[in-house]
Amino acid sequence: MIRRIQSLPGRPPGFLYRESKQGIFRHKRKFVLHCDEIALPKLVAKYGTPLYVYSAPMICERYATFDRAFRESPHTICYSVKANSNLSILRLLARRGCGFDVVSGGELERVLMADRKAAHKVVFSGVGKTREEMTAALKAGTMLFNVESESELWALAECAARLRTRAPVALRVNPDVAAQTHPYISTGLHKHKFGVPIRYARALYAKASGAKSLRVVGVSVHIGSQITDVAPFGEALARVAELVRVLRDDGHRIEYIDAGGGLGIAYKEPERSGFAKDAASYARAVSEPLRALGVHLLLEPGRSIVGPAGALITTVMYRKANDGKRFLVVDAAMNDLIRPALYSAYHEIVPVTYPDSDAKVEVVDVVGPVCESGDFFARDRELPPIEEESLLAILDAGAYGMALASNYNTRTRPAEVLVSGKSVKVIRKRERLADLMRAEM
Ligand SMILES: *Cc1c(COP(=O)(O)O)cnc(C)c1O
């Protein structure tokens, strides 16, 4: 396992084992998992567990790689804030010229707090925007509203008219394309709540262009998340391209195509070919059908930028065996990282300190303390024998980890630290119980 991690082109510069020569048993080789230049046990000694750790260089590098993959098309990357909305991570990306995709007034507020001038690179998505949210977004100068229904269209028109402005609008179309992913994060079929069925789009564009307070400028699509086969993206964009031609014939000025997010990452087998290759084949699938259209492309990646750049570090509290079935009870739980419980997601779990021997493996369930059988991080997983008090790293937890964390079982949410080379910044303090009860009577 250690060798797997060490030889992965996709992992560095994020999480790597390095040989440790510390301690009294200098003759015994030992490998310690690092985030950039920082040994994880050092972070834990200072900040405790459970702890989210992110590599800033890895986030930046993945953003740059994604951006480079689209260098042949005029484009703007609008990082999907919901994947990881920590202000410091937003600031990191904003400083590199990244735009943002928000799905609530709260996310917009975060973006503006990270960078006051970012609004002109913000797209506002979501199936249930309130009038208050739309008004705030109009006042901020949002670049594009991805509208998902006729009713929402009129609500937005009303908000814009009241502000004596014109709202820049794209309709999010539902292309009826199946993406091979978990049903909860597949969004591009007609049975899903998202978007406007593509065959009704033309009529709705005609209506929208009649509203004085709307400025029809684009078409948007987002077929789901954690999609690793790029063919469905190509299929969806081909349908969008067809629609754009029809709309232009109808006299609409379509300047933007928003291709959404959804590029998956390799949770199980780390990106063997490297992110650059995956991003390039994604870019080809998305931009090929749009080549002759001369549009400005918007992209909303979330997971593929931050997912592999984060890990959740946890302490093994207890070992137990029930009738021969072995459990490692750790101090992180489903409230900290819900992906395994919610999507049956797989996360690679590795010991933070790895012995340099081919120790036998044992088959264990890695579980948290929450009172639900769904509170697990791994089932029947092969791990080297792990002692109580030792640390485990749950990898690829940078996206939809902390963003989905809750206070279930009245558990405080973890601290988050951002590592860059040898520097460490706490970007969110560990919650205290008082924080949880503040709003209650
Ligand atoms: C969630 C979402 C994204 C980001 O998806 P990833 O799979 O994280 O890339 C982008 N756009 C919209 C509209 C979304 O809902």
CSV table of C-alpha atoms and ligand atoms in Angstrom, one decimal, residues 80 82-83 101 103 125 172 222 224-226 260-263 300-304 400, ligand 1:
chain,number,residue,atom,x,y,z
A,80,SER,CA,-18.1,25.1,-7.7
A,82,LYS,CA,-20.3,23.8,-2.8
A,83,ALA,CA,-17.5,21.2,-3.1
A,101,ASP,CA,-20.3,28.8,-9.3
A,103,VAL,CA,-25.9,27.7,-5.5
A,125,SER,CA,-27.0,28.0,-10.3
A,172,ARG,CA,-30.2,25.3,-17.7
A,222,HIS,CA,-24.8,20.0,-15.8
A,224,GLY,CA,-24.0,15.2,-12.6
A,225,SER,CA,-21.0,14.6,-10.5
A,226,GLN,CA,-18.2,12.0,-10.2
A,260,GLY,CA,-21.3,22.6,-15.7
A,261,GLY,CA,-19.0,20.5,-13.6
A,262,GLY,CA,-18.9,16.8,-12.8
A,263,LEU,CA,-15.5,15.4,-13.9
A,300,GLU,CA,-17.8,24.6,-13.1
A,301,PRO,CA,-15.4,22.0,-11.7
A,302,GLY,CA,-15.5,21.3,-8.0
A,303,ARG,CA,-14.4,17.8,-6.9
A,304,SER,CA,-11.7,17.5,-9.6
A,400,TYR,CA,-17.9,17.2,-0.3
B,1,LIG,C1,-22.3,20.3,-7.9
B,1,LIG,C2,-22.3,21.1,-9.1
B,1,LIG,C3,-21.1,21.4,-9.8
B,1,LIG,C4,-19.7,20.7,-9.4
B,1,LIG,O1,-19.7,19.4,-9.6
B,1,LIG,P1,-18.3,18.5,-9.4
B,1,LIG,O2,-18.8,17.2,-9.6
B,1,LIG,O3,-17.9,18.8,-8.0
B,1,LIG,O4,-17.4,19.0,-10.4
B,1,LIG,C5,-21.1,22.2,-10.9
B,1,LIG,N1,-22.2,22.8,-11.3
B,1,LIG,C6,-23.4,22.6,-10.7
B,1,LIG,C7,-24.6,23.3,-11.3
B,1,LIG,C8,-23.5,21.7,-9.6
B,1,LIG,O5,-24.6,21.5,-9.0
